[in-house]
mmCIF file of C-alpha atoms in Angstrom:
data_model
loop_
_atom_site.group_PDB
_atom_site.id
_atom_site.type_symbol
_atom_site.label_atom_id
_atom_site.label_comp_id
_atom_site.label_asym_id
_atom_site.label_seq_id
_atom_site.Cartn_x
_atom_site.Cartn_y
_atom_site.Cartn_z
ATOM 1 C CA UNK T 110 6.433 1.294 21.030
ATOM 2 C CA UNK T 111 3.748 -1.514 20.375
ATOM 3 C CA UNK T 112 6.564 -4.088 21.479
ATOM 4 C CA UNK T 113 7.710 -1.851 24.470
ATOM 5 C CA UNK T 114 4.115 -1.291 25.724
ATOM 6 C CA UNK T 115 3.065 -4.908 25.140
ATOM 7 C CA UNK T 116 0.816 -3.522 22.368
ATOM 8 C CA UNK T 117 -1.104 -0.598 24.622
ATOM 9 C CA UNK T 118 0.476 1.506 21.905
ATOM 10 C CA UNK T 119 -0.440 0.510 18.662
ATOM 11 C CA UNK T 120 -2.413 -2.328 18.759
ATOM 12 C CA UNK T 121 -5.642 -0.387 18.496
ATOM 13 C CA UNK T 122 -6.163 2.487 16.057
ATOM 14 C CA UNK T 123 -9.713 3.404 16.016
ATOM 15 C CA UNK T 124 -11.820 0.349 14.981
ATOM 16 C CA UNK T 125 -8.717 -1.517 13.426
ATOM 17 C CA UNK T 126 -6.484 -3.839 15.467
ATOM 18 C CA UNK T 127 -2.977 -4.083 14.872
ATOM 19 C CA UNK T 128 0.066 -7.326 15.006
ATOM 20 C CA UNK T 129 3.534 -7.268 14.853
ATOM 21 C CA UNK T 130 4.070 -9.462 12.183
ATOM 22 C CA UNK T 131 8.233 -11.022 11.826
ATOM 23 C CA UNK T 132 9.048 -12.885 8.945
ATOM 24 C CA UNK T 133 12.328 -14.338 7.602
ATOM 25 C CA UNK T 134 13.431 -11.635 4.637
ATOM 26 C CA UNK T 135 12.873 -13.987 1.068
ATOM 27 C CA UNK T 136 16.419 -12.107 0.186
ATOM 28 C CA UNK T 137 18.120 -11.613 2.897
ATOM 29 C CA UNK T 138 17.284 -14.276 5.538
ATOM 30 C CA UNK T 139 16.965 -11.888 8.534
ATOM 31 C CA UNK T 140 14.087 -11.209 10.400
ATOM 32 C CA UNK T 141 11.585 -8.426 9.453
ATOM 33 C CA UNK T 142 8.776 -7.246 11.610
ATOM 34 C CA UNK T 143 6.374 -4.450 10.679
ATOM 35 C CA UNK T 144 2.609 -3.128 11.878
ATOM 36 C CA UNK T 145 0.031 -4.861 10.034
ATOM 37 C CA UNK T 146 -4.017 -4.786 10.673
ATOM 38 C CA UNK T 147 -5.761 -8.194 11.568
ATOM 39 C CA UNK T 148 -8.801 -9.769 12.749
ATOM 40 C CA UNK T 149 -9.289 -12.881 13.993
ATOM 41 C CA UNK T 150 -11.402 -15.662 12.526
ATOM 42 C CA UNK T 151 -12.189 -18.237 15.442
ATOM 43 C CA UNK T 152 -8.225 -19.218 16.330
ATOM 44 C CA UNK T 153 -6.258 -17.526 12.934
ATOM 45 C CA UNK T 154 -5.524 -14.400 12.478
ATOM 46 C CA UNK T 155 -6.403 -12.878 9.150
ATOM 47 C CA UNK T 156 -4.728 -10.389 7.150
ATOM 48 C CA UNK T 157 -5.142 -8.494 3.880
ATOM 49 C CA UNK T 158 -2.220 -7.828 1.798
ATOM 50 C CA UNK T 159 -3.755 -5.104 -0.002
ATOM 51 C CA UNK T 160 -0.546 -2.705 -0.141
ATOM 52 C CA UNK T 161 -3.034 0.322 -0.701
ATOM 53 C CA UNK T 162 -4.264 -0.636 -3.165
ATOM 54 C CA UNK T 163 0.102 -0.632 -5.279
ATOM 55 C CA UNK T 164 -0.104 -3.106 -7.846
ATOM 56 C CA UNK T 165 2.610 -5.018 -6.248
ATOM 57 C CA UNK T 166 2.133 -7.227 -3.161
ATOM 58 C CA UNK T 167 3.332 -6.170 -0.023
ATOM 59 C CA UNK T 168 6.958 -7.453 1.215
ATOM 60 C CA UNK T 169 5.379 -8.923 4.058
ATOM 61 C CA UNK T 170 3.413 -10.993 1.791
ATOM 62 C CA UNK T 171 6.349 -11.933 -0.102
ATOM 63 C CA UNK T 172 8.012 -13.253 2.659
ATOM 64 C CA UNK T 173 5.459 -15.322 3.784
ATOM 65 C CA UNK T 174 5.229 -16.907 0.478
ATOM 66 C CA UNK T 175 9.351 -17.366 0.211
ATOM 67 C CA UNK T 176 8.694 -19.069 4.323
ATOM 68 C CA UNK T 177 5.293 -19.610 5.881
ATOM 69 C CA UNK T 178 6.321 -19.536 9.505
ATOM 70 C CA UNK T 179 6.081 -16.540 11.267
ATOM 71 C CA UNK T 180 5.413 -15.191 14.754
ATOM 72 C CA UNK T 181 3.344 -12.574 15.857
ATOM 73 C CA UNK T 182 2.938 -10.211 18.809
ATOM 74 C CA UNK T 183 -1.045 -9.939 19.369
ATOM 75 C CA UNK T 184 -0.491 -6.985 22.503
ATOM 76 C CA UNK T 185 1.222 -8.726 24.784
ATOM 77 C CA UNK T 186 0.964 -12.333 23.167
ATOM 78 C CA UNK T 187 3.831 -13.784 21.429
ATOM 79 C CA UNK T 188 2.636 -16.277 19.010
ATOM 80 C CA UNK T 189 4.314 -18.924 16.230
ATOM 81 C CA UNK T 190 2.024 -18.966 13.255
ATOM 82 C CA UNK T 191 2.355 -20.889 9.622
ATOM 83 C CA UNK T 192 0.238 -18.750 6.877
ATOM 84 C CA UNK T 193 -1.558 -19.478 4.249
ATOM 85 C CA UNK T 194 -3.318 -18.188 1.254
ATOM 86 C CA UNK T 195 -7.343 -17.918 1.517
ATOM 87 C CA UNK T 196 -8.834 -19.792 -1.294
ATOM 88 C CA UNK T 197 -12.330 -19.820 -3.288
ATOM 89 C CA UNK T 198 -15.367 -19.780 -0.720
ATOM 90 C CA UNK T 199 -13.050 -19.218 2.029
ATOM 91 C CA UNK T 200 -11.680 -16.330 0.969
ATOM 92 C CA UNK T 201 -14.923 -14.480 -0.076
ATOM 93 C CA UNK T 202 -16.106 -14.838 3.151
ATOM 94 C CA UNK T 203 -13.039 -13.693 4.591
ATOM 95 C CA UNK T 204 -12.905 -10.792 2.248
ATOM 96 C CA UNK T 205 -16.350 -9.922 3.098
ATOM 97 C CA UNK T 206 -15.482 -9.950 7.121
ATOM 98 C CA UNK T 207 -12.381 -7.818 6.051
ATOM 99 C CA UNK T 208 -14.282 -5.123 4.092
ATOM 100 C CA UNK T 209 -16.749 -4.871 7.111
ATOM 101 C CA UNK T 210 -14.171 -4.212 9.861
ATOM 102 C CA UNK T 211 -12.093 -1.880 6.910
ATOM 103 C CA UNK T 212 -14.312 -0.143 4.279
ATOM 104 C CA UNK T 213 -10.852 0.876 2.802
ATOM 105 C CA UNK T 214 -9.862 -2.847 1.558
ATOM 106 C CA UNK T 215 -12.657 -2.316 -1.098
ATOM 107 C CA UNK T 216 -11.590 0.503 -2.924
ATOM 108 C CA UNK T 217 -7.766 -0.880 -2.399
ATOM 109 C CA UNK T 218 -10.218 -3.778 -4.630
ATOM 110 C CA UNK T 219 -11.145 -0.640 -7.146
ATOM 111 C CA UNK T 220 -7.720 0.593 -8.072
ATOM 112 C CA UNK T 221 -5.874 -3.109 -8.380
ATOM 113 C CA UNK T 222 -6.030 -4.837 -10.849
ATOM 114 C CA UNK T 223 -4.386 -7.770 -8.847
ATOM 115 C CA UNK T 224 -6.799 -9.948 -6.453
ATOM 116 C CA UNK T 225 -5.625 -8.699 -3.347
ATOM 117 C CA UNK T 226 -4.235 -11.980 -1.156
ATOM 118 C CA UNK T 227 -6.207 -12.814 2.101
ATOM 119 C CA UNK T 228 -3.907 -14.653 4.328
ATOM 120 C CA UNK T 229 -4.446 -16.587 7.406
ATOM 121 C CA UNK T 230 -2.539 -17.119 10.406
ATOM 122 C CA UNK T 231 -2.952 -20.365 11.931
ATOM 123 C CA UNK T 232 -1.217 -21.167 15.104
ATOM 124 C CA UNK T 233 1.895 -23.507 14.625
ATOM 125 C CA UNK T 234 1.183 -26.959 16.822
#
């Protein structure tokens, strides 16, 4: 529906904002896309792979790591993106603008004992 509806459906769910993120399967090689919540940080796109809070990483994450490039659907935007890991200062202030827009991502923090990946989404040149 979010891809049908050039993200009217989907791409807001109360104060969260949603992406169609596709990667290339790290297995398989075929493309994967799934629902995941953003926000945006100047030009990137930021995610959490928090998974809930599992002690595993999400698959999405996964994939990224296996291939960096990936394209997004941002409503009706269709957007090539190469991701990256948040690092040190960067991704404590990242984390902090992602606990503010998502209480949730802190106790997803609690039960882990895993640091819980912030990844940015720059757009591909």
């Amino acid at each position: 529906l979010y891809r049908l509806s050039g993200g009217r459906i989907g791409h807001r769910a109360g104060s969260l904002t949603n992406l169609l993120l596709t990667t290339t399967g790290r297995k398989s090689g075929e493309k994967r896309s799934c629902p995941v919540a953003y926000f945006e940080d100047g030009n990137r796109f930021v995610m959490i792979a928090s998974n809930g809070g599992n002690e595993k990483h999400p698959v999405w994450y996964l994939n990224l790591a296996a291939e960096p490039r990936a394209t997004i659907e941002v409503g009706p935007r269709r957007v090539e993106v190469v991701a990256s890991a948040a690092q040190a200062d960067e991704r404590a202030r990242l984390w902090g603008a992602a606990v503010r827009v998502n209480s949730q991502f802190a106790v997803y923090e609690s039960i882990t004992s895993r640091e819980i990946p912030v990844v940015i989404l720059t757009p591909a040149a």
